[in-house]
Amino acid sequence: PPRVTHLLLAGTLAGLTDDDMLSRLMQHHAENGGTGFDPHKALAPDFPGRDPSLTYLYDAICALNPAVGQEFLLRLMGLRYSEPAPELSMPVCFVAGMHDQLFPPAFVRAAHAKLAGAQLVFLPEAGHSGYFECGEAFNAALARFIGLA
């Protein structure tokens, strides 16, 4: 839409996967996911020890949602564009956590490479939920992206 001036993609592959990526991602989750979906996989592995208060808040927020199984995550990962990524008229930036257990950095880099001209920022201490885990670093990356910093 003409009113959109910037597009920030946080903790997502934005559907920019191909068959090989999807196969490797499914294999990663089959090997690391067990039988159900662990909401803590959205946090960096060391986050609960670093910030127990925010982890408590995260758990309380998660408790408001119905439980989802591994099948839900696999279906979500399967959503993708069947055509090459469109050219977008606005600047695009991926922001991802270096410790993302749901979409590890190699997959984010591969998705980023499919979107010409997009920026890529990794939050060094974050997992999948960088905006929650590292709010100040996330907001600083956002401010730089939209030209406020």
XYZ file of N, CA, C and O in Angstrom:
596
model
N 0.828 -1.211 0.000
C 0.000 0.000 0.000
C 0.858 1.255 0.000
O 1.947 1.267 0.580
N 0.384 2.303 -0.580
C 1.169 3.537 -0.682
C 1.527 4.154 0.666
O 2.492 4.894 0.765
N 0.772 3.865 1.714
C 1.058 4.467 3.021
C 2.197 3.776 3.743
O 2.705 4.296 4.724
N 2.609 2.594 3.300
C 3.689 1.862 3.962
C 5.018 2.438 3.487
O 5.323 2.440 2.302
N 5.801 2.942 4.448
C 7.088 3.554 4.084
C 8.270 2.639 4.348
O 9.314 2.789 3.729
N 8.145 1.706 5.284
C 9.193 0.761 5.643
C 8.536 -0.554 6.053
O 7.422 -0.553 6.569
N 9.264 -1.656 5.861
C 8.761 -2.956 6.284
C 9.827 -3.642 7.122
O 10.909 -3.943 6.629
N 9.537 -3.852 8.402
C 10.433 -4.550 9.301
C 9.889 -5.958 9.515
O 8.731 -6.129 9.877
N 10.714 -6.956 9.266
C 10.332 -8.354 9.418
C 11.085 -8.908 10.626
O 12.299 -9.066 10.584
N 10.374 -9.174 11.706
C 11.001 -9.602 12.955
C 10.709 -11.069 13.229
O 9.545 -11.475 13.266
N 11.761 -11.864 13.401
C 11.603 -13.266 13.758
C 10.810 -14.054 12.739
O 9.977 -14.877 13.107
N 11.049 -13.813 11.468
C 10.283 -14.490 10.428
C 11.157 -14.772 9.218
O 12.163 -14.087 8.997
N 10.744 -15.750 8.445
C 11.354 -16.008 7.144
C 10.502 -15.382 6.055
O 10.855 -15.432 4.883
N 9.378 -14.805 6.432
C 8.478 -14.079 5.533
C 7.996 -14.937 4.365
O 7.690 -14.428 3.305
N 7.950 -16.249 4.544
C 7.509 -17.131 3.480
C 8.508 -17.280 2.347
O 8.201 -17.850 1.309
N 9.728 -16.769 2.559
C 10.752 -16.787 1.508
C 11.599 -18.049 1.622
O 12.803 -18.001 1.825
N 10.951 -19.179 1.472
C 11.647 -20.460 1.560
C 11.505 -21.192 0.235
O 10.590 -20.934 -0.535
N 12.420 -22.094 -0.011
C 12.305 -22.985 -1.164
C 12.227 -24.413 -0.616
O 12.255 -24.619 0.591
N 12.108 -25.384 -1.513
C 11.946 -26.768 -1.060
C 13.106 -27.228 -0.189
O 12.901 -27.885 0.832
N 14.340 -26.881 -0.580
C 15.510 -27.298 0.192
C 15.505 -26.668 1.587
O 15.717 -27.354 2.579
N 15.256 -25.358 1.655
C 15.208 -24.678 2.960
C 14.133 -25.288 3.848
O 14.355 -25.543 5.030
N 12.959 -25.500 3.257
C 11.852 -26.028 4.038
C 12.175 -27.422 4.553
O 11.930 -27.740 5.722
N 12.782 -28.236 3.714
C 13.168 -29.589 4.129
C 14.176 -29.547 5.273
O 14.048 -30.272 6.265
N 15.191 -28.678 5.152
C 16.205 -28.561 6.211
C 15.606 -28.005 7.495
O 15.959 -28.434 8.594
N 14.675 -27.064 7.376
C 14.034 -26.487 8.555
C 13.157 -27.524 9.253
O 13.178 -27.647 10.482
N 12.417 -28.296 8.477
C 11.595 -29.359 9.053
C 12.484 -30.393 9.756
O 12.157 -30.857 10.848
N 13.601 -30.725 9.145
C 14.529 -31.680 9.758
C 15.099 -31.108 11.053
O 15.186 -31.812 12.068
N 15.466 -29.836 11.050
C 15.978 -29.175 12.263
C 14.962 -29.300 13.400
O 15.313 -29.642 14.525
N 13.698 -29.036 13.098
C 12.676 -29.092 14.146
C 12.350 -30.521 14.557
O 12.066 -30.765 15.727
N 12.407 -31.434 13.633
C 12.175 -32.841 13.989
C 13.264 -33.324 14.941
O 12.987 -34.062 15.886
N 14.503 -32.878 14.712
C 15.620 -33.299 15.555
C 15.658 -32.558 16.886
O 16.160 -33.085 17.876
N 15.127 -31.336 16.943
C 15.250 -30.502 18.137
C 13.935 -30.196 18.835
O 13.943 -29.573 19.888
N 12.813 -30.605 18.232
C 11.529 -30.183 18.765
C 10.831 -31.167 19.665
O 9.896 -30.805 20.364
N 11.230 -32.408 19.643
C 10.520 -33.389 20.456
C 9.126 -33.630 19.913
O 8.872 -33.486 18.724
N 8.195 -33.929 20.788
C 6.844 -34.277 20.346
C 5.873 -33.111 20.415
O 4.814 -33.167 19.813
N 6.189 -32.072 21.146
C 5.290 -30.931 21.266
C 6.030 -29.640 21.055
O 7.236 -29.622 20.832
N 5.309 -28.552 21.129
C 5.922 -27.237 20.948
C 6.222 -26.632 22.306
O 5.324 -26.446 23.120
N 7.471 -26.313 22.556
C 7.911 -25.688 23.798
C 7.990 -24.185 23.576
O 8.840 -23.725 22.817
N 7.119 -23.391 24.212
C 7.147 -21.943 24.010
C 8.508 -21.310 24.343
O 8.855 -20.275 23.789
N 9.279 -21.942 25.215
C 10.586 -21.384 25.552
C 11.561 -21.444 24.384
O 12.601 -20.786 24.420
N 11.226 -22.196 23.332
C 12.069 -22.207 22.133
C 12.077 -20.832 21.461
O 12.924 -20.549 20.632
N 11.108 -19.988 21.808
C 11.069 -18.636 21.259
C 12.032 -17.701 21.990
O 12.217 -16.555 21.578
N 12.655 -18.177 23.039
C 13.621 -17.388 23.809
C 15.020 -17.938 23.585
O 15.190 -19.119 23.306
N 16.021 -17.081 23.734
C 17.402 -17.564 23.708
C 17.560 -18.570 24.841
O 16.963 -18.408 25.917
N 18.345 -19.621 24.635
C 18.474 -20.656 25.675
C 18.885 -20.120 27.046
O 18.437 -20.640 28.065
N 19.698 -19.064 27.071
C 20.156 -18.545 28.357
C 19.265 -17.436 28.915
O 19.517 -16.913 29.999
N 18.204 -17.062 28.195
C 17.370 -15.941 28.625
C 16.727 -16.148 29.995
O 16.754 -15.224 30.821
N 16.135 -17.311 30.292
C 15.523 -17.464 31.620
C 16.502 -17.202 32.768
O 16.117 -16.630 33.793
N 17.757 -17.580 32.595
C 18.754 -17.308 33.630
C 19.167 -15.845 33.670
O 19.468 -15.304 34.728
N 19.190 -15.194 32.520
C 19.574 -13.782 32.446
C 18.489 -12.856 32.957
O 18.776 -11.817 33.549
N 17.228 -13.215 32.684
C 16.134 -12.321 33.068
C 14.914 -13.120 33.543
O 13.935 -13.274 32.813
N 14.982 -13.614 34.793
C 13.866 -14.411 35.313
C 12.544 -13.651 35.364
O 11.485 -14.242 35.159
N 12.594 -12.335 35.610
C 11.346 -11.556 35.700
C 10.622 -11.512 34.361
O 9.411 -11.724 34.288
N 11.363 -11.221 33.284
C 10.731 -11.199 31.968
C 10.311 -12.602 31.530
O 9.319 -12.757 30.821
N 11.056 -13.605 31.959
C 10.663 -14.983 31.644
C 9.340 -15.312 32.329
O 8.461 -15.946 31.724
N 9.172 -14.862 33.551
C 7.911 -15.060 34.265
C 6.769 -14.374 33.506
O 5.693 -14.960 33.317
N 6.999 -13.139 33.052
C 5.994 -12.420 32.272
C 5.697 -13.171 30.972
O 4.534 -13.325 30.588
N 6.734 -13.640 30.307
C 6.569 -14.400 29.063
C 5.702 -15.633 29.307
O 4.771 -15.914 28.541
N 5.986 -16.356 30.374
C 5.199 -17.549 30.718
C 3.737 -17.187 30.987
O 2.825 -17.913 30.581
N 3.519 -16.061 31.667
C 2.153 -15.629 31.963
C 1.404 -15.278 30.676
O 0.225 -15.620 30.517
N 2.076 -14.616 29.750
C 1.454 -14.282 28.463
C 1.161 -15.564 27.681
O 0.079 -15.717 27.112
N 2.112 -16.489 27.665
C 1.911 -17.768 26.961
C 0.725 -18.542 27.522
O 0.015 -19.223 26.774
N 0.519 -18.439 28.819
C -0.570 -19.175 29.457
C -1.943 -18.690 28.980
O -2.935 -19.405 29.120
N -2.011 -17.504 28.403
C -3.269 -16.970 27.893
C -3.657 -17.605 26.556
O -4.797 -17.499 26.123
N -2.691 -18.234 25.905
C -2.920 -18.823 24.581
C -3.144 -20.320 24.689
O -2.585 -20.976 25.562
N -3.924 -20.865 23.771
C -4.087 -22.329 23.783
C -2.773 -23.006 23.399
O -1.963 -22.445 22.652
N -2.560 -24.184 23.913
C -1.355 -24.937 23.575
C -1.385 -25.314 22.103
O -2.444 -25.597 21.542
N -0.213 -25.276 21.473
C -0.112 -25.697 20.070
C 0.876 -26.849 19.996
O 1.819 -26.920 20.767
N 0.634 -27.727 19.078
C 1.504 -28.880 18.909
C 2.547 -28.645 17.834
O 2.560 -27.610 17.160
N 3.412 -29.617 17.687
C 4.471 -29.568 16.685
C 3.874 -29.426 15.286
O 4.424 -28.760 14.434
N 2.717 -30.045 15.068
C 2.068 -29.982 13.750
C 1.764 -28.538 13.358
O 1.903 -28.143 12.201
N 1.333 -27.716 14.336
C 1.037 -26.307 14.055
C 2.288 -25.594 13.543
O 2.235 -24.868 12.560
N 3.405 -25.805 14.230
C 4.646 -25.157 13.827
C 5.063 -25.614 12.430
O 5.460 -24.794 11.598
N 4.937 -26.892 12.148
C 5.313 -27.404 10.831
C 4.423 -26.825 9.735
O 4.904 -26.487 8.654
N 3.135 -26.676 10.010
C 2.230 -26.059 9.026
C 2.567 -24.590 8.831
O 2.528 -24.081 7.715
N 2.880 -23.900 9.917
C 3.239 -22.494 9.829
C 4.493 -22.312 8.978
O 4.566 -21.424 8.129
N 5.477 -23.167 9.182
C 6.710 -23.088 8.387
C 6.443 -23.370 6.922
O 7.158 -22.896 6.052
N 5.418 -24.155 6.635
C 5.109 -24.519 5.263
C 4.444 -23.419 4.458
O 4.336 -23.519 3.239
N 4.000 -22.345 5.115
C 3.413 -21.216 4.391
C 4.524 -20.471 3.668
O 5.475 -20.019 4.285
N 4.393 -20.350 2.350
C 5.464 -19.688 1.614
C 4.965 -19.208 0.275
O 3.933 -19.627 -0.221
N 5.762 -18.326 -0.303
C 5.494 -17.840 -1.645
C 5.928 -18.893 -2.642
O 6.997 -19.469 -2.503
N 5.116 -19.128 -3.642
C 5.490 -20.099 -4.667
C 6.236 -19.418 -5.817
O 6.804 -20.078 -6.661
N 6.224 -18.115 -5.831
C 6.897 -17.341 -6.878
C 8.105 -16.644 -6.251
O 8.187 -16.502 -5.041
N 9.020 -16.163 -7.078
C 10.132 -15.375 -6.518
C 9.598 -14.153 -5.762
O 8.509 -13.659 -6.066
N 10.378 -13.691 -4.808
C 9.951 -12.550 -3.998
C 9.700 -11.333 -4.886
O 10.469 -11.069 -5.813
N 8.625 -10.619 -4.611
C 8.338 -9.431 -5.416
C 9.311 -8.299 -5.093
O 9.903 -8.273 -4.017
N 9.466 -7.396 -6.020
C 10.236 -6.190 -5.728
C 9.324 -5.265 -4.946
O 8.196 -5.016 -5.349
N 9.825 -4.777 -3.836
C 9.034 -3.890 -2.992
C 9.534 -2.459 -3.147
O 10.726 -2.227 -3.347
N 8.621 -1.519 -3.043
C 8.982 -0.114 -3.243
C 9.514 0.537 -1.979
O 10.043 1.640 -2.036
N 9.386 -0.133 -0.842
C 9.842 0.454 0.418
C 11.050 -0.314 0.937
O 11.259 -1.463 0.568
N 11.871 0.337 1.779
C 12.993 -0.381 2.392
C 12.479 -1.514 3.290
O 11.436 -1.387 3.933
N 13.234 -2.612 3.299
C 12.875 -3.795 4.087
C 14.061 -4.168 4.968
O 15.208 -4.096 4.531
N 13.768 -4.556 6.201
C 14.814 -4.977 7.120
C 14.346 -6.201 7.899
O 13.260 -6.198 8.479
N 15.166 -7.245 7.886
C 14.959 -8.404 8.740
C 15.676 -8.128 10.057
O 16.838 -7.718 10.049
N 15.017 -8.355 11.170
C 15.655 -8.289 12.483
C 15.448 -9.654 13.122
O 14.309 -10.125 13.256
N 16.551 -10.300 13.485
C 16.473 -11.659 14.016
C 17.450 -11.831 15.169
O 18.413 -11.075 15.308
N 17.188 -12.836 15.969
C 18.067 -13.140 17.095
C 19.141 -14.141 16.690
O 18.864 -15.103 15.970
N 20.335 -13.929 17.174
C 21.443 -14.853 16.889
C 21.219 -16.224 17.528
O 21.848 -17.195 17.123
N 20.326 -16.308 18.505
C 20.078 -17.572 19.199
C 18.652 -18.076 18.946
O 18.081 -18.774 19.781
N 18.098 -17.709 17.796
C 16.739 -18.131 17.440
C 16.721 -19.637 17.222
O 17.412 -20.161 16.355
N 15.924 -20.319 18.024
C 15.815 -21.775 17.930
C 14.711 -22.202 16.959
O 14.680 -23.353 16.528
N 13.805 -21.284 16.618
C 12.730 -21.600 15.687
C 13.170 -21.383 14.243
O 12.930 -22.220 13.380
N 13.796 -20.241 13.983
C 14.348 -19.929 12.664
C 15.816 -19.556 12.867
O 16.154 -18.372 12.968
N 16.695 -20.548 12.950
C 18.121 -20.273 13.178
C 18.703 -19.305 12.138
O 18.180 -19.196 11.020
N 19.753 -18.582 12.517
C 20.333 -17.545 11.653
C 20.606 -17.974 10.209
O 20.398 -17.179 9.288
N 21.047 -19.197 9.973
C 21.330 -19.620 8.598
C 20.074 -19.539 7.732
O 20.152 -19.176 6.546
N 18.922 -19.849 8.305
C 17.672 -19.787 7.543
C 17.253 -18.338 7.307
O 16.742 -18.006 6.239
N 17.451 -17.482 8.304
C 17.118 -16.067 8.138
C 18.015 -15.460 7.054
O 17.541 -14.699 6.207
N 19.300 -15.811 7.066
C 20.200 -15.309 6.019
C 19.733 -15.758 4.634
O 19.769 -14.987 3.671
N 19.301 -16.996 4.513
C 18.838 -17.515 3.227
C 17.569 -16.789 2.767
O 17.438 -16.459 1.581
N 16.640 -16.542 3.674
C 15.419 -15.802 3.314
C 15.767 -14.372 2.933
O 15.265 -13.842 1.930
N 16.642 -13.753 3.701
C 17.084 -12.384 3.423
C 17.691 -12.279 2.032
O 17.440 -11.323 1.293
N 18.460 -13.281 1.637
C 19.121 -13.269 0.323
C 18.117 -13.307 -0.827
O 18.449 -12.911 -1.945
N 16.904 -13.728 -0.555
C 15.883 -13.807 -1.601
C 15.164 -12.480 -1.822
O 14.341 -12.362 -2.736
N 15.429 -11.493 -0.975
C 14.746 -10.204 -1.073
C 15.785 -9.119 -1.358
O 16.438 -8.607 -0.440
N 15.956 -8.827 -2.621
C 16.994 -7.883 -3.056
C 16.889 -6.547 -2.319
O 15.800 -5.995 -2.174
N 18.033 -6.081 -1.848
C 18.099 -4.772 -1.204
C 17.685 -4.735 0.249
O 17.773 -3.697 0.889
N 17.222 -5.852 0.789
C 16.789 -5.861 2.189
C 18.001 -5.781 3.113
O 19.077 -6.265 2.792
N 17.799 -5.146 4.247
C 18.823 -5.093 5.286
C 18.637 -6.295 6.212
O 17.565 -6.901 6.246
N 19.685 -6.595 6.962
C 19.635 -7.702 7.913
C 20.367 -7.300 9.180
O 21.524 -6.872 9.122
N 19.683 -7.411 10.307
C 20.263 -7.084 11.609
C 20.051 -8.283 12.522
O 18.926 -8.773 12.660
N 21.131 -8.745 13.140
C 21.019 -9.799 14.145
C 21.228 -9.187 15.524
O 22.179 -8.427 15.730
N 20.345 -9.510 16.441
C 20.477 -9.087 17.836
C 21.300 -10.163 18.538
O 20.861 -11.316 18.635
N 22.509 -9.822 19.015
C 23.444 -10.843 19.504
C 22.980 -11.661 20.693
O 23.397 -12.803 20.844
N 22.110 -11.141 21.540
C 21.692 -11.874 22.729
C 20.289 -12.455 22.619
O 19.818 -13.106 23.542
N 19.618 -12.235 21.491
C 18.208 -12.599 21.376
C 17.998 -13.969 20.747
O 18.817 -14.453 19.973
N 16.841 -14.536 21.077
C 16.333 -15.718 20.405
C 15.321 -15.278 19.365
O 15.504 -14.256 18.698
N 14.210 -15.986 19.274
C 13.180 -15.697 18.283
C 12.404 -14.416 18.609
O 11.920 -13.741 17.718
N 12.286 -14.088 19.880
C 11.464 -12.951 20.312
C 12.329 -11.761 20.711
O 12.248 -11.260 21.826
N 13.146 -11.297 19.780
C 14.084 -10.206 20.060
C 13.423 -8.951 20.586
O 13.968 -8.271 21.460
N 12.244 -8.614 20.091
C 11.514 -7.433 20.546
C 11.157 -7.551 22.019
O 11.029 -6.554 22.713
N 11.002 -8.778 22.524
C 10.650 -9.012 23.923
C 11.905 -9.176 24.768
O 12.018 -8.592 25.844
N 12.846 -9.973 24.284
C 14.049 -10.295 25.046
C 15.019 -9.120 25.151
O 15.677 -8.949 26.166
N 15.149 -8.380 24.085
C 16.146 -7.299 23.992
C 15.475 -6.054 23.442
O 15.858 -5.547 22.375
N 14.479 -5.576 24.161
C 13.668 -4.447 23.684
C 14.465 -3.229 23.284
O 14.204 -2.617 22.243
N 15.455 -2.852 24.072
C 16.243 -1.656 23.746
C 17.036 -1.843 22.462
O 17.069 -0.958 21.604
N 17.671 -3.002 22.299
C 18.440 -3.272 21.075
C 17.512 -3.360 19.864
O 17.841 -2.863 18.783
N 16.350 -3.978 20.043
C 15.381 -4.068 18.952
C 14.917 -2.674 18.547
O 14.897 -2.329 17.354
N 14.546 -1.852 19.538
C 14.071 -0.500 19.234
C 15.163 0.348 18.600
O 14.876 1.174 17.727
N 16.412 0.158 19.007
C 17.526 0.893 18.395
C 17.690 0.483 16.929
O 17.905 1.336 16.063
N 17.578 -0.816 16.638
C 17.674 -1.284 15.249
C 16.522 -0.713 14.422
O 16.722 -0.263 13.286
N 15.333 -0.686 14.991
C 14.176 -0.120 14.307
C 14.389 1.366 14.046
O 14.142 1.849 12.931
N 14.848 2.097 15.045
C 15.081 3.544 14.892
C 16.114 3.821 13.795
O 15.924 4.732 12.980
N 17.190 3.036 13.765
C 18.200 3.210 12.695
C 17.565 2.940 11.336
O 17.802 3.666 10.368
N 16.761 1.902 11.248
C 16.152 1.504 9.989
C 15.235 2.584 9.440
O 15.254 2.899 8.257
N 14.416 3.174 10.304
C 13.478 4.184 9.813
C 14.047 5.599 9.869
O 13.349 6.558 9.571
N 15.327 5.706 10.221
C 16.004 6.995 10.160
C 15.806 7.907 11.341
O 15.974 9.122 11.228
N 15.467 7.349 12.493
C 15.284 8.169 13.690
C 16.520 8.201 14.571
O 16.538 8.910 15.567
N 17.529 7.433 14.215
C 18.746 7.405 15.047
C 19.944 7.823 14.226
O 19.965 7.806 13.023
